[in-house]
């Protein structure tokens, strides 16, 4: 439908009418981190009075792109236009001067201050004066206008996560932002709080604000946004009006069409029970349930895939089994040793597990944050799990050195010097080969991997897939947490789908479709 | 101008940068000396000032006796500073910011002095030395263990904790000085077992081999060299040293690999405190033969710089300690030679430290000039 005004022959003045100029226009934005291209020539438009969803898998470059709008990063290439004029955003202050406000995933509030104090923090204000009543009044006005619930005099440490988020949003509005960017705002909210947030967002939209919401929850995208833009692996895939999108079509855009993968998936002769998890519940430090009543069994001779949106409890699940995560009473993790004897792992720490001779290997998600030591060389990293071997206080450096040589040769690790170069200076693929190689060399009966191919090129990824399949055929129970559904469907014998910390279903990897898994990822049981 | 982090730097380049830093520091300090001189109406030749510093540290322009004496004292003081830095090494390697060496050294000194005062003449000399060492080590270890325990248990901030422990140790020392005051009214402990007193020279380290108290210099040097070798091996070739390095790099990786992080914190801090406590023993038994709140004399803090600049390598620490000790000895000398007060010498030390520490920036970062390509 076209209004009468739009039918007019545009005069130069009309072209400058604000409503016709997009709030933000990105042209050819590229950002590289070392050799990694986080964003590649991205064009994106955000109109006034519009809620745009920025959709993409983990690591697809959503947050990087938005950080360039909020002045945290500066693009290597490309141009940014705000309200039609080309701008340079070199600092968060520049962004704020352009009335762009970003609400980050991690709140940046001062705990011992009140909401109002946090809101005015860092603003110039009148010299030496802080009129708390005036601030509180202004905050209430903003709250009333958009439907926030906020008490300006409440201290931040007394607030729930959702209240803190409200403070962050009001803070941005108080500073006069017209363009709001919300980075995964619902990740920390309950469904009810999410509904409230969406209501507020719609009120802001009516007021002419332009909003970008970063998310990977499809039903939220459909519920709140006007238009969806999709990123994949740093590329801009395209955008569609939400009214023309469905969960299926968005999944297709987000995950992309599979390159013909053809991972060899042989069947093992026999399956042996290796690990049994029953009624596992895990809470984080804040007491929020990250896993709730998870039960499954892993068999030697199969790869059990674990699918789910990032943060659905994959990390907690593997870490509970490895003894790093505290588990709630009532859950059981039973390791079945080669003799068929069951050993309870709950309540054990990693040292107990090693001392009991439990053959459990774990490739964690955060390579340098958990699995490896970036400042040490390959040999020193190889001995991380086995350095206790041998009597006496001295470190045996000969055996690990030989093992390091073997891993470097077998997996074709490229390193300037095995015994000198710190691991941090190797490429991601080589680092991952060292980690996976070390864990396989432990000759485990259960091998857990989390995002084992994240950030790796196709060849290295295939090396890893083949290694895992090899392990499976040797009777190892392989647990593969992955994010690429195509790979999960080609590699795994069974797939456990997690959704919000619950088991959404355990399905056969050979017969399930990607769409079905995708639905199960967003809704327990796939919405049936 | 654009600054980026270096990926690493060749060793020779790193040392070249450090050498340049020291040279620039000497030139800048030279200008400052001339400026100070002109302000006071004397013309000061920087070269002469530096020669005077060398004289202060090694007695280069004095008689052979003084040369020998000053050199030995400089070497001994350098070794004690190194000893404290060796104590800090395991804690720093673990990224545990132990700035409590001052206090750990003081309580060690209290332990040693306690034995010297109360046990001298009552037990055989070797037993007395054993007691002094054991008391000093245990006191230091305990002083280090406390912040380690609190960090392990409640994740308290070790920097503040160890810093505050210093003040407790200082107060404890004043209490002991009051307790052991001799002669009464002097407000000091006086030379313990000094000449003309009962138990003459008992507990003085040179007396250990009954050769007279002048040989203590060599003993200190040997002990600290031995400690340096031991710490070098401990950090590089033992399982515990490996654990310390892993904990220092990433606590999560340590937990993942089965290292019990709280235990490592406590153990390492006890070791760190023990060595600093041992330095306290050396300060009492080999140097001052008394105890006062100045027994540590700020060396617990200077040792932080030594340990850091040496990147926790005990042998490099000896070199850094030598430089700093040379500076401070030379400082005292120029003060007396040119009638300047000691602050001028401290200015020189400050300038040199500023450049040495400042050059670390250029070791870690690269500075590109000109506008960056867009």
Short mmCIF file of C-alpha atoms in Angstrom, two decimals, chain A residues 59-424:
data_model
loop_
_atom_site.label_atom_id
_atom_site.label_comp_id
_atom_site.label_asym_id
_atom_site.label_seq_id
_atom_site.Cartn_x
_atom_site.Cartn_y
_atom_site.Cartn_z
CA UNK A 59 30.75 -17.25 15.71
CA UNK A 60 28.91 -15.95 12.66
CA UNK A 61 30.03 -12.41 13.43
CA UNK A 62 26.86 -10.82 14.83
CA UNK A 63 28.41 -9.33 17.93
CA UNK A 64 31.53 -8.20 16.07
CA UNK A 65 29.38 -6.31 13.58
CA UNK A 66 27.38 -4.62 16.30
CA UNK A 67 30.53 -3.76 18.25
CA UNK A 68 31.61 -1.71 15.26
CA UNK A 69 28.42 0.31 15.58
CA UNK A 70 28.92 0.86 19.27
CA UNK A 71 32.52 1.96 18.88
CA UNK A 72 34.22 -1.02 20.47
CA UNK A 73 35.85 -2.15 17.23
CA UNK A 74 36.76 -0.11 14.21
CA UNK A 75 36.13 -1.70 10.81
CA UNK A 76 39.08 -2.54 8.57
CA UNK A 77 37.07 -1.68 5.49
CA UNK A 78 33.69 -0.23 4.64
CA UNK A 79 31.52 2.73 5.49
CA UNK A 80 28.88 3.47 8.10
CA UNK A 81 26.06 5.92 7.49
CA UNK A 82 23.88 7.14 10.32
CA UNK A 83 20.76 9.06 9.29
CA UNK A 84 22.18 9.34 5.82
CA UNK A 85 25.53 10.89 6.66
CA UNK A 86 28.83 9.06 6.67
CA UNK A 87 30.29 8.72 10.13
CA UNK A 88 33.39 7.44 11.86
CA UNK A 89 32.71 5.61 15.10
CA UNK A 90 35.99 5.35 16.90
CA UNK A 91 34.87 5.06 20.48
CA UNK A 92 31.76 4.30 22.51
CA UNK A 93 31.49 8.04 23.05
CA UNK A 94 31.26 8.62 19.30
CA UNK A 95 28.47 6.04 19.16
CA UNK A 96 26.69 7.73 22.01
CA UNK A 97 26.99 11.12 20.29
CA UNK A 98 25.31 9.54 17.26
CA UNK A 99 22.56 8.34 19.58
CA UNK A 100 23.48 4.70 19.22
CA UNK A 101 23.21 2.67 22.40
CA UNK A 102 24.15 -0.97 22.86
CA UNK A 103 22.99 -3.23 25.66
CA UNK A 104 25.63 -5.89 26.08
CA UNK A 105 25.18 -9.46 27.19
CA UNK A 106 27.21 -8.78 30.29
CA UNK A 107 25.90 -5.87 32.26
CA UNK A 108 28.20 -3.06 33.19
CA UNK A 109 26.60 -1.73 36.34
CA UNK A 110 28.03 -0.66 39.67
CA UNK A 111 26.54 -3.01 42.23
CA UNK A 112 26.51 -0.66 45.21
CA UNK A 113 24.88 2.18 43.30
CA UNK A 114 21.16 2.66 42.80
CA UNK A 115 19.48 2.39 39.42
CA UNK A 116 19.40 6.18 39.09
CA UNK A 117 23.06 6.55 40.05
CA UNK A 118 24.05 3.97 37.47
CA UNK A 119 21.98 5.73 34.86
CA UNK A 120 23.68 9.12 35.30
CA UNK A 121 27.11 7.63 35.85
CA UNK A 122 29.62 9.22 33.49
CA UNK A 123 27.32 11.96 32.27
CA UNK A 124 28.62 15.51 32.50
CA UNK A 125 25.69 17.00 34.40
CA UNK A 126 25.88 20.23 36.35
CA UNK A 127 29.17 21.02 37.99
CA UNK A 128 29.53 19.31 41.33
CA UNK A 129 25.86 18.66 41.60
CA UNK A 130 23.79 15.53 41.45
CA UNK A 131 20.08 16.11 41.71
CA UNK A 132 18.88 12.63 42.49
CA UNK A 133 15.26 13.63 42.55
CA UNK A 134 15.42 15.12 39.08
CA UNK A 135 17.13 12.00 37.77
CA UNK A 136 14.59 9.75 39.44
CA UNK A 137 11.81 11.82 37.88
CA UNK A 138 13.34 11.58 34.42
CA UNK A 139 13.84 7.84 34.85
CA UNK A 140 10.19 7.41 35.85
CA UNK A 141 9.09 9.37 32.80
CA UNK A 142 11.04 7.06 30.51
CA UNK A 143 9.71 4.05 32.37
CA UNK A 144 6.11 5.23 32.04
CA UNK A 145 6.48 6.07 28.39
CA UNK A 146 7.65 2.60 27.38
CA UNK A 147 6.22 0.43 30.12
CA UNK A 148 9.34 -0.43 32.10
CA UNK A 149 9.07 -1.43 35.71
CA UNK A 150 11.91 0.24 37.55
CA UNK A 151 12.56 1.71 40.96
CA UNK A 152 15.21 4.43 40.54
CA UNK A 153 16.29 4.14 44.17
CA UNK A 154 16.83 0.40 44.25
CA UNK A 155 20.43 -0.76 44.62
CA UNK A 156 21.74 -2.90 41.79
CA UNK A 157 22.83 -5.72 44.10
CA UNK A 158 19.20 -6.15 45.13
CA UNK A 159 18.05 -6.58 41.56
CA UNK A 160 17.20 -9.62 39.51
CA UNK A 161 18.91 -10.16 36.18
CA UNK A 162 15.88 -8.82 34.36
CA UNK A 163 15.80 -5.66 36.49
CA UNK A 164 19.47 -5.07 35.81
CA UNK A 165 18.78 -5.37 32.13
CA UNK A 166 16.00 -2.81 32.49
CA UNK A 167 18.48 -0.42 34.09
CA UNK A 168 20.85 -0.93 31.17
CA UNK A 169 18.13 -0.16 28.65
CA UNK A 170 16.85 2.88 30.53
CA UNK A 171 20.43 4.09 30.85
CA UNK A 172 20.80 4.05 27.10
CA UNK A 173 17.42 5.77 26.61
CA UNK A 174 18.22 8.40 29.25
CA UNK A 175 21.26 9.30 27.21
CA UNK A 176 18.98 9.95 24.28
CA UNK A 177 19.65 6.89 22.14
CA UNK A 178 17.44 6.55 19.07
CA UNK A 179 19.12 3.41 17.84
CA UNK A 180 19.27 0.53 20.28
CA UNK A 181 21.25 -2.66 19.88
CA UNK A 182 20.42 -5.53 22.21
CA UNK A 183 22.93 -8.37 22.28
CA UNK A 184 21.11 -11.59 23.09
CA UNK A 185 18.89 -9.89 25.65
CA UNK A 186 16.72 -12.92 26.25
CA UNK A 187 19.52 -15.35 27.01
CA UNK A 188 19.26 -14.51 30.70
CA UNK A 189 15.49 -14.03 30.94
CA UNK A 190 12.60 -16.27 31.82
CA UNK A 191 9.82 -16.59 29.21
CA UNK A 192 7.62 -14.17 31.16
CA UNK A 193 10.38 -11.59 31.41
CA UNK A 194 11.03 -12.05 27.71
CA UNK A 195 7.40 -11.22 26.95
CA UNK A 196 7.67 -8.03 29.01
CA UNK A 197 10.85 -7.04 27.21
CA UNK A 198 9.22 -7.59 23.84
CA UNK A 199 6.27 -5.42 24.85
CA UNK A 200 8.65 -2.64 25.81
CA UNK A 201 10.54 -3.03 22.56
CA UNK A 202 7.34 -2.65 20.59
CA UNK A 203 6.51 0.53 22.50
CA UNK A 204 9.93 1.91 21.68
CA UNK A 205 9.40 1.06 18.05
CA UNK A 206 6.09 2.99 18.03
CA UNK A 207 8.05 5.93 19.40
CA UNK A 208 10.22 5.84 16.29
CA UNK A 209 13.27 4.14 17.74
CA UNK A 210 15.22 1.76 15.58
CA UNK A 211 16.16 -1.48 17.28
CA UNK A 212 18.49 -4.32 16.43
CA UNK A 213 18.13 -7.49 18.47
CA UNK A 214 20.84 -10.13 18.24
CA UNK A 215 19.51 -13.58 18.91
CA UNK A 216 19.54 -17.14 17.72
CA UNK A 217 16.19 -18.12 19.11
CA UNK A 218 13.92 -18.45 16.10
CA UNK A 219 10.57 -18.15 17.84
CA UNK A 220 11.67 -14.88 19.39
CA UNK A 221 12.71 -13.57 16.03
CA UNK A 222 9.25 -14.34 14.70
CA UNK A 223 7.55 -12.89 17.77
CA UNK A 224 9.21 -9.51 17.96
CA UNK A 225 10.91 -8.38 14.79
CA UNK A 226 9.80 -6.75 11.55
CA UNK A 227 12.68 -7.96 9.47
CA UNK A 228 15.38 -10.59 9.85
CA UNK A 229 18.94 -10.31 8.64
CA UNK A 230 21.03 -13.46 8.64
CA UNK A 231 24.78 -13.82 9.02
CA UNK A 232 26.70 -17.01 8.48
CA UNK A 233 30.43 -17.44 9.00
CA UNK A 234 31.01 -13.73 8.70
CA UNK A 235 29.00 -13.39 5.49
CA UNK A 236 25.78 -11.49 5.05
CA UNK A 237 23.33 -14.07 3.75
CA UNK A 238 20.35 -11.81 3.24
CA UNK A 239 17.29 -10.38 4.87
CA UNK A 240 13.56 -11.18 4.78
CA UNK A 241 10.49 -9.52 6.24
CA UNK A 242 9.48 -11.53 9.28
CA UNK A 243 5.98 -11.94 7.88
CA UNK A 244 7.41 -14.01 5.04
CA UNK A 245 9.71 -16.09 7.23
CA UNK A 246 9.18 -19.35 9.06
CA UNK A 247 11.37 -21.26 11.48
CA UNK A 248 12.25 -23.59 8.62
CA UNK A 249 13.24 -20.93 6.15
CA UNK A 250 15.28 -19.10 8.77
CA UNK A 251 17.09 -22.28 9.82
CA UNK A 252 17.98 -22.88 6.20
CA UNK A 253 19.40 -19.40 5.89
CA UNK A 254 21.21 -19.60 9.19
CA UNK A 255 22.78 -23.02 8.79
CA UNK A 256 23.17 -22.82 5.04
CA UNK A 257 22.86 -25.58 2.54
CA UNK A 258 25.23 -28.37 3.17
CA UNK A 259 28.27 -28.73 1.06
CA UNK A 260 28.27 -32.38 0.13
CA UNK A 261 30.04 -33.62 3.22
CA UNK A 262 30.23 -37.37 2.85
CA UNK A 263 31.70 -38.29 6.14
CA UNK A 264 32.27 -42.03 6.32
CA UNK A 265 29.89 -43.47 8.90
CA UNK A 266 30.53 -47.18 9.38
CA UNK A 267 28.54 -49.25 11.86
CA UNK A 268 30.44 -50.81 14.73
CA UNK A 269 30.06 -54.57 15.21
CA UNK A 270 28.82 -54.32 18.74
CA UNK A 271 27.84 -51.64 21.18
CA UNK A 272 29.01 -51.63 24.75
CA UNK A 273 27.58 -49.46 27.48
CA UNK A 274 30.33 -47.09 28.62
CA UNK A 275 28.68 -44.17 30.34
CA UNK A 276 25.27 -43.77 31.92
CA UNK A 277 23.89 -40.41 32.99
CA UNK A 278 20.70 -40.41 35.03
CA UNK A 279 18.61 -37.46 36.27
CA UNK A 280 21.50 -35.05 36.07
CA UNK A 281 20.69 -31.54 37.28
CA UNK A 282 23.19 -28.70 37.37
CA UNK A 283 22.75 -25.19 38.71
CA UNK A 284 25.10 -22.30 38.10
CA UNK A 285 26.47 -20.01 40.80
CA UNK A 286 23.34 -17.88 40.72
CA UNK A 287 21.21 -20.97 41.29
CA UNK A 288 19.77 -21.00 37.77
CA UNK A 289 19.26 -24.49 36.39
CA UNK A 290 21.59 -25.08 33.47
CA UNK A 291 20.72 -28.78 33.15
CA UNK A 292 17.53 -30.30 34.33
CA UNK A 293 16.96 -34.03 34.76
CA UNK A 294 19.20 -35.15 31.90
CA UNK A 295 19.47 -38.89 31.29
CA UNK A 296 21.19 -40.79 28.49
CA UNK A 297 23.60 -43.63 27.84
CA UNK A 298 26.72 -43.52 25.69
CA UNK A 299 27.87 -46.72 24.02
CA UNK A 300 31.30 -47.77 22.86
CA UNK A 301 31.19 -48.08 19.09
CA UNK A 302 29.00 -45.09 18.42
CA UNK A 303 29.27 -41.36 18.17
CA UNK A 304 26.60 -39.69 20.25
CA UNK A 305 26.03 -36.20 18.92
CA UNK A 306 24.78 -33.45 21.16
CA UNK A 307 22.90 -30.72 19.37
CA UNK A 308 21.42 -27.57 20.76
CA UNK A 309 21.52 -23.81 20.60
CA UNK A 310 24.65 -22.46 22.24
CA UNK A 311 24.26 -22.27 25.98
CA UNK A 312 21.61 -24.97 26.25
CA UNK A 313 23.69 -26.86 28.79
CA UNK A 314 26.27 -28.60 26.56
CA UNK A 315 29.19 -27.15 28.47
CA UNK A 316 27.71 -28.04 31.85
CA UNK A 317 26.91 -31.56 30.71
CA UNK A 318 30.44 -32.40 29.62
CA UNK A 319 32.02 -30.60 32.56
CA UNK A 320 29.83 -32.50 35.03
CA UNK A 321 31.04 -35.78 33.58
CA UNK A 322 34.66 -34.57 33.67
CA UNK A 323 34.29 -33.67 37.34
CA UNK A 324 34.73 -29.94 36.89
CA UNK A 325 31.13 -28.96 37.45
CA UNK A 326 29.26 -29.37 40.71
CA UNK A 327 26.14 -31.49 40.20
CA UNK A 328 22.96 -31.45 42.27
CA UNK A 329 21.97 -34.30 44.59
CA UNK A 330 20.00 -37.10 43.01
CA UNK A 331 21.82 -37.26 39.71
CA UNK A 332 24.01 -40.20 38.76
CA UNK A 333 26.91 -40.39 36.38
CA UNK A 334 28.12 -43.96 36.03
CA UNK A 335 31.27 -44.89 34.15
CA UNK A 336 31.41 -48.53 33.09
CA UNK A 337 35.00 -49.72 32.94
CA UNK A 338 36.28 -52.29 30.41
CA UNK A 339 35.62 -55.08 32.93
CA UNK A 340 31.98 -54.02 33.13
CA UNK A 341 32.20 -52.57 36.60
CA UNK A 342 30.27 -49.36 37.23
CA UNK A 343 31.97 -46.42 38.94
CA UNK A 344 30.05 -43.38 40.10
CA UNK A 345 31.64 -40.17 38.90
CA UNK A 346 29.38 -37.67 40.63
CA UNK A 347 31.19 -35.96 43.48
CA UNK A 348 34.62 -36.76 42.05
CA UNK A 349 37.03 -34.08 40.94
CA UNK A 350 39.35 -34.55 37.95
CA UNK A 351 42.17 -35.79 40.18
CA UNK A 352 39.93 -38.50 41.66
CA UNK A 353 38.98 -39.52 38.15
CA UNK A 354 42.62 -39.78 37.08
CA UNK A 355 43.59 -41.67 40.24
CA UNK A 356 40.78 -44.19 39.81
CA UNK A 357 42.24 -45.00 36.41
CA UNK A 358 39.09 -43.92 34.63
CA UNK A 359 39.78 -43.69 30.93
CA UNK A 360 37.84 -40.54 30.17
CA UNK A 361 39.10 -37.95 27.73
CA UNK A 362 37.68 -34.50 27.27
CA UNK A 363 38.30 -31.93 24.55
CA UNK A 364 36.77 -28.80 26.07
CA UNK A 365 35.21 -25.99 24.14
CA UNK A 366 37.54 -23.27 25.33
CA UNK A 367 40.93 -24.50 24.15
CA UNK A 368 43.19 -22.04 25.91
CA UNK A 369 40.76 -21.33 28.71
CA UNK A 370 40.59 -24.95 29.80
CA UNK A 371 42.20 -27.65 27.68
CA UNK A 372 45.61 -26.17 27.02
CA UNK A 373 48.17 -23.72 28.31
CA UNK A 374 48.83 -21.12 25.65
CA UNK A 375 52.19 -20.02 26.96
CA UNK A 376 53.66 -23.52 26.99
CA UNK A 377 55.09 -25.55 24.13
CA UNK A 378 53.59 -28.71 22.64
CA UNK A 379 55.53 -31.08 24.88
CA UNK A 380 54.50 -29.25 28.02
CA UNK A 381 50.90 -29.32 26.86
CA UNK A 382 51.03 -32.97 26.01
CA UNK A 383 52.04 -33.82 29.56
CA UNK A 384 49.20 -31.81 31.10
CA UNK A 385 47.10 -34.88 31.83
CA UNK A 386 49.90 -37.34 32.51
CA UNK A 387 52.65 -35.36 34.24
CA UNK A 388 51.99 -37.15 37.54
CA UNK A 389 53.19 -40.46 36.13
CA UNK A 390 56.50 -41.74 37.42
CA UNK A 391 57.78 -41.77 40.96
CA UNK A 392 59.53 -38.90 42.67
CA UNK A 393 59.17 -35.16 42.49
CA UNK A 394 60.88 -34.72 39.13
CA UNK A 395 59.05 -34.21 35.89
CA UNK A 396 59.54 -36.84 33.21
CA UNK A 397 60.05 -34.75 30.07
CA UNK A 398 61.32 -37.52 27.81
CA UNK A 399 58.13 -39.56 27.45
CA UNK A 400 55.93 -36.53 26.68
CA UNK A 401 58.52 -35.30 24.19
CA UNK A 402 58.28 -38.56 22.28
CA UNK A 403 54.50 -38.41 22.48
CA UNK A 404 54.57 -34.84 21.21
CA UNK A 405 56.72 -35.95 18.27
CA UNK A 406 54.25 -38.70 17.53
CA UNK A 407 51.24 -36.37 17.61
CA UNK A 408 53.04 -33.82 15.45
CA UNK A 409 53.92 -36.50 12.89
CA UNK A 410 50.64 -38.41 12.91
CA UNK A 411 48.38 -35.38 12.75
CA UNK A 412 50.70 -33.24 10.64
CA UNK A 413 50.88 -30.41 13.15
CA UNK A 414 52.74 -27.46 11.71
CA UNK A 415 54.99 -25.81 14.29
CA UNK A 416 58.26 -23.93 14.03
CA UNK A 417 59.72 -25.84 17.00
CA UNK A 418 58.03 -28.51 19.10
CA UNK A 419 60.06 -27.72 22.17
CA UNK A 420 60.12 -23.97 21.99
CA UNK A 421 57.18 -22.37 20.24
CA UNK A 422 54.37 -21.60 22.67
CA UNK A 423 51.08 -23.10 21.59
CA UNK A 424 49.42 -19.71 21.42
#
